[in-house]
């Protein structure tokens, strides 16, 4: 199936994530059945969707005259079985409780048309092997992990399991693009995926600094905002190492008594980063000077923007 053929979506769970995900589908002209056990959650979801759309309209992302039509594409119900009829794509966004997810997947697998994809928004449960799923079509199951608030944050981590079919990956990735999102398809399932793995390690470092009395919360944030905060949007967390120099990175790893095969092999092959035009990234033979010039222009633009919005002050 092509993403443009998705006409009716089902979102199960209308809480913090589900209502906003339903809204994203409706913004793309797709009819949405939004299901929740709790009728008060459904009432709140409708109210929040309208508010979200009005905020997006303030910034020109939505035409204010379209708000009612977009909201009107979302139909709310507590009946998951009834809602599953004629559905082309499902997002599961129920509570992060293994038994709750298991029951929902099994119900959906029974009630949905055979080829309908079920994309779970789980933050870390191994839905493929840790919940003893009894479903007929495991090839339709995939993780599509959105970030709050889904109607604003572009990333969706798409994570296939061992039985996920290539068609399921294809549709999920391309549907996310069709919705205006930026999907990143992971090569394999790992708990916490990409961003939460990194975010969790950052949180652990923050706890370490605070617990030991080495810095205040304000010091930590100012230090990060005036360094990583400028570089991160431009070079991320992998490409930044190409500018440190992978040879130096490798020496640091070894000085901690650790080993890293991935970096070790790069260094062995003379792929040090920007200075050798190859490292984490392949710079296609561009000279170090060219690469640095491009990077520095982007850093300066970012610095200007951050200073203009007073980003180094606390919110
Ligand atoms: N909150 C976040 O920032 C965030 C970010 C990414 C992913 N997630 C994931 O998204 C999922 C939903 O999280 P949330 O924050 O929206 O939680 P939430 O508690 O706000 O919403 C979950 C909803 O699921 C409903 N529900 C529970 N069992 C149900 C069932 N059997 N049928 C229908 N509805 C049912 C609940 O009534 C509730 O409204 C979780 O897997 C969570 O890990 C959350």
XYZ file of C-alpha atoms and ligand atoms in Angstrom:
359
model
C 0.000 0.000 0.000
C 1.139 3.536 -0.739
C 0.812 6.221 1.947
C -1.585 8.232 -0.227
C -3.948 5.240 -0.172
C -4.348 5.515 3.605
C -7.818 7.049 3.959
C -8.910 5.854 7.407
C -6.668 5.544 10.456
C -7.349 4.229 13.935
C -5.581 5.645 16.993
C -6.047 3.616 20.180
C -5.459 5.623 23.357
C -6.402 9.298 23.361
C -4.141 10.537 26.173
C -1.087 12.808 26.060
C 0.155 11.228 22.806
C -2.866 9.667 21.095
C -5.030 12.782 20.698
C -2.178 14.718 19.111
C -1.196 11.824 16.800
C -4.829 11.584 15.655
C -4.680 15.302 14.910
C -1.595 14.881 12.705
C -3.423 12.289 10.582
C -6.501 14.530 10.347
C -4.327 17.480 9.268
C -3.203 15.337 6.317
C -6.831 14.808 5.260
C -7.147 11.302 6.743
C -10.329 10.255 8.602
C -9.459 9.078 12.128
C -11.243 6.894 14.638
C -9.860 7.816 18.063
C -10.529 5.176 20.721
C -10.127 5.313 24.480
C -11.641 3.355 27.357
C -12.300 6.527 29.242
C -14.979 8.842 27.907
C -13.630 11.855 29.834
C -10.282 11.374 28.058
C -12.101 11.457 24.715
C -13.910 14.685 25.640
C -10.624 16.272 26.730
C -8.922 15.002 23.559
C -11.415 16.830 21.343
C -10.912 20.032 23.355
C -7.102 19.787 23.211
C -7.057 19.052 19.476
C -8.969 22.277 18.838
C -6.554 24.256 21.053
C -3.514 22.648 19.390
C -4.821 23.531 15.948
C -5.461 27.128 16.993
C -1.871 27.414 18.267
C -0.541 25.942 15.006
C -2.690 28.464 13.106
C -1.066 31.334 15.077
C 2.282 30.238 13.607
C 0.919 29.670 10.102
C 1.165 25.861 10.155
C -2.607 25.497 9.759
C -5.215 27.728 8.150
C -7.537 28.946 10.938
C -10.502 28.408 8.596
C -9.575 24.705 8.398
C -9.647 24.034 12.149
C -13.261 22.801 12.245
C -12.828 20.640 9.140
C -9.679 19.004 10.600
C -11.345 18.369 13.987
C -14.382 17.051 12.128
C -12.283 14.256 10.582
C -11.713 12.779 14.059
C -14.452 10.535 15.354
C -14.185 9.402 18.996
C -15.471 6.126 20.383
C -14.901 3.585 23.163
C -15.634 0.636 20.882
C -12.315 -0.610 19.458
C -13.870 -3.527 17.550
C -16.404 -1.348 15.799
C -13.727 1.271 15.050
C -11.387 -1.306 13.461
C -13.659 -1.913 10.448
C -12.169 -0.688 7.130
C -9.077 0.789 8.751
C -5.905 1.237 6.663
C -3.364 2.026 9.432
C -3.380 1.791 13.235
C -1.417 3.656 15.879
C -1.428 2.073 19.319
C -0.919 4.688 22.055
C -2.427 3.073 25.146
C -0.815 3.064 28.596
C 2.755 1.716 28.842
C 1.649 -1.498 30.566
C 2.612 -4.785 28.870
C -0.696 -6.578 29.606
C -2.714 -3.610 28.348
C -0.733 -3.458 25.092
C -0.949 -7.249 24.646
C -4.766 -7.232 24.987
C -5.082 -4.340 22.527
C -2.812 -5.970 19.885
C -4.679 -9.270 20.143
C -8.088 -7.565 19.777
C -6.828 -5.513 16.834
C -5.304 -8.545 15.103
C -8.733 -10.252 15.200
C -10.766 -7.246 14.127
C -8.613 -5.533 11.481
C -8.425 -6.250 7.753
C -5.530 -8.664 7.075
C -2.946 -6.215 5.752
C -3.518 -3.295 8.093
C -0.319 -2.215 9.838
C -0.289 -1.796 13.625
C 2.294 0.772 14.696
C 2.978 0.929 18.415
C 4.037 4.114 20.161
C 5.633 2.192 23.025
C 8.589 3.988 24.612
C 10.503 0.826 25.353
C 8.469 -2.350 25.876
C 9.775 -5.095 23.622
C 6.384 -5.707 22.002
C 7.954 -8.249 19.633
C 9.265 -10.733 22.158
C 8.602 -9.723 25.752
C 4.787 -9.818 25.954
C 4.008 -13.311 24.660
C 1.791 -12.023 21.873
C -0.734 -14.361 20.380
C -1.420 -12.798 16.964
C -1.887 -14.313 13.522
C -0.020 -11.611 11.631
C 3.180 -10.537 13.454
C 4.483 -9.182 10.131
C 2.070 -6.237 10.416
C 3.493 -5.116 13.776
C 6.061 -2.315 14.048
C 7.098 0.421 16.469
C 6.538 4.032 15.423
C 7.713 6.082 18.384
C 6.562 9.708 18.333
C 7.799 12.569 20.502
C 5.675 14.909 22.598
C 3.937 16.932 21.425
C 3.476 14.881 18.248
C 1.782 17.728 16.373
C 5.007 19.786 16.745
C 8.044 17.490 17.087
C 9.074 16.060 13.687
C 10.857 12.827 14.660
C 9.194 9.403 14.579
C 11.535 6.473 15.335
C 10.433 3.535 13.205
C 11.607 0.227 14.678
C 10.931 -3.109 12.978
C 10.877 -6.363 14.938
C 12.216 -9.736 13.824
C 8.961 -10.622 11.996
C 8.022 -7.199 10.616
C 7.426 -7.392 6.858
C 9.325 -5.067 4.469
C 5.917 -3.743 3.275
C 5.081 -2.766 6.844
C 8.362 -0.835 7.156
C 7.851 0.778 3.748
C 4.326 1.971 4.501
C 5.154 3.196 8.008
C 8.221 5.152 6.929
C 6.535 6.721 3.932
C 3.279 7.431 5.702
C 5.200 9.338 8.375
C 6.829 11.396 5.602
C 3.422 11.952 4.001
C 2.197 13.283 7.377
C 5.072 15.788 7.373
C 7.137 13.891 9.971
C 10.819 12.949 9.880
C 11.002 9.159 10.324
C 14.277 7.471 11.230
C 14.162 3.728 10.553
C 16.327 1.750 12.947
C 18.282 -1.237 11.674
C 17.227 -3.427 14.602
C 15.108 -3.297 17.741
C 16.846 -2.156 20.915
C 15.087 -0.969 24.052
C 14.792 2.844 24.373
C 15.548 3.183 20.645
C 17.879 6.083 19.741
C 16.776 9.241 21.488
C 15.737 7.813 24.856
C 18.976 5.833 25.044
C 20.902 9.093 24.659
C 18.507 11.103 26.816
C 18.659 8.521 29.631
C 22.459 8.695 29.678
C 22.315 12.482 29.818
C 19.920 12.257 32.764
C 22.284 9.834 34.554
C 25.177 12.282 34.088
C 23.038 15.121 35.464
C 22.106 13.029 38.531
C 25.808 12.231 39.047
C 26.806 15.909 38.923
C 24.026 16.916 41.320
C 24.377 13.993 43.780
C 28.101 14.691 44.163
C 27.590 18.430 44.592
C 29.864 19.165 41.620
C 27.569 21.717 39.966
C 24.178 23.381 40.397
C 21.251 22.757 37.984
C 21.760 26.295 36.670
C 25.499 25.698 36.033
C 24.748 22.457 34.220
C 22.178 24.017 31.928
C 24.227 27.126 31.153
C 27.268 24.958 30.380
C 25.276 22.706 28.051
C 23.297 25.492 26.363
C 26.426 27.541 25.587
C 28.309 24.586 24.070
C 26.411 21.473 22.992
C 23.292 23.606 22.570
C 24.894 25.478 19.678
C 26.527 22.456 18.044
C 23.841 19.828 18.518
C 21.318 21.096 15.933
C 24.105 21.319 13.332
C 26.270 18.245 13.865
C 24.200 16.009 16.143
C 25.998 13.648 18.493
C 27.794 11.391 15.989
C 29.088 13.871 13.412
C 30.396 16.129 16.182
C 33.068 13.434 16.820
C 34.366 13.986 13.279
C 35.330 17.476 14.398
C 36.900 16.299 17.643
C 38.937 13.849 15.516
C 38.265 10.119 15.854
C 41.963 9.491 16.631
C 41.614 11.681 19.726
C 38.230 10.126 20.563
C 39.860 6.691 20.420
C 42.718 7.785 22.724
C 40.146 9.063 25.216
C 38.210 5.781 25.074
C 41.418 3.864 25.751
C 42.433 6.227 28.567
C 39.251 5.097 30.372
C 40.430 1.511 29.974
C 37.692 0.841 27.406
C 37.643 -0.475 23.849
C 35.389 0.414 20.938
C 35.658 -1.664 17.791
C 33.614 0.718 15.662
C 35.893 3.709 16.362
C 39.050 1.536 16.447
C 38.431 0.340 12.881
C 37.857 3.875 11.627
C 41.156 5.020 13.115
C 43.000 1.988 11.752
C 41.740 2.881 8.263
C 42.868 6.504 8.634
C 39.292 7.795 8.824
C 39.735 10.452 11.488
C 36.846 12.760 10.579
C 36.789 16.170 8.894
C 40.613 16.315 8.692
C 40.742 13.193 6.492
C 37.418 13.851 4.722
C 36.083 10.573 6.120
C 35.127 9.463 9.607
C 31.643 8.898 10.971
C 30.554 10.540 7.715
C 32.015 10.460 4.225
C 32.652 14.039 3.067
C 33.098 12.970 -0.547
C 36.665 14.249 -0.852
C 35.825 17.789 0.287
C 38.794 19.507 1.956
C 38.942 20.088 5.702
C 38.805 23.857 5.033
C 35.585 23.546 3.028
C 33.949 21.386 5.676
C 34.983 23.694 8.529
C 33.788 26.785 6.654
C 30.341 25.274 6.157
C 30.159 24.141 9.796
C 31.259 27.506 11.183
C 28.735 29.476 9.118
C 25.976 27.260 10.499
C 27.288 27.569 14.077
C 27.339 31.359 13.752
C 23.777 31.431 12.424
C 22.664 29.240 15.306
C 24.502 31.428 17.839
C 22.837 34.540 16.408
C 19.404 32.939 16.608
C 19.905 31.678 20.163
C 21.148 35.084 21.322
C 18.227 36.801 19.579
C 15.693 34.688 21.538
C 17.638 34.952 24.836
C 18.054 31.205 24.879
C 20.940 31.280 27.358
C 18.621 32.671 30.041
C 16.489 30.138 31.942
C 12.879 29.760 30.728
N 3.978 10.909 27.179
C 5.048 10.921 26.376
O 5.822 11.903 26.361
C 5.318 9.764 25.454
C 6.261 9.930 24.416
C 6.482 8.891 23.509
C 5.782 7.692 23.670
N 4.892 7.548 24.691
C 4.163 6.276 24.776
O 2.853 6.470 24.256
C 1.943 5.596 24.909
C 0.826 6.410 25.536
O 1.403 7.319 26.449
P 0.615 8.608 26.949
O 1.635 9.474 27.588
O -0.237 9.148 25.878
O -0.281 7.946 28.102
P -1.683 8.432 28.658
O -1.846 7.767 29.982
O -1.817 9.907 28.586
O -2.716 7.800 27.612
C -2.968 6.433 27.522
C -4.453 6.249 27.285
O -4.720 4.881 26.990
C -6.023 4.612 27.453
N -6.211 3.173 27.521
C -5.663 2.302 28.389
N -6.068 1.043 28.089
C -6.838 1.143 26.974
C -7.520 0.197 26.176
N -7.466 -1.108 26.450
N -8.238 0.635 25.118
C -8.307 1.946 24.843
N -7.662 2.910 25.558
C -6.951 2.495 26.622
C -6.090 5.323 28.792
O -7.436 5.565 29.184
C -5.323 6.611 28.496
O -6.183 7.677 28.138
C 2.762 4.806 25.937
O 3.164 3.607 25.355
C 3.967 5.720 26.176
O 5.113 5.039 26.617
C 4.633 8.553 25.576
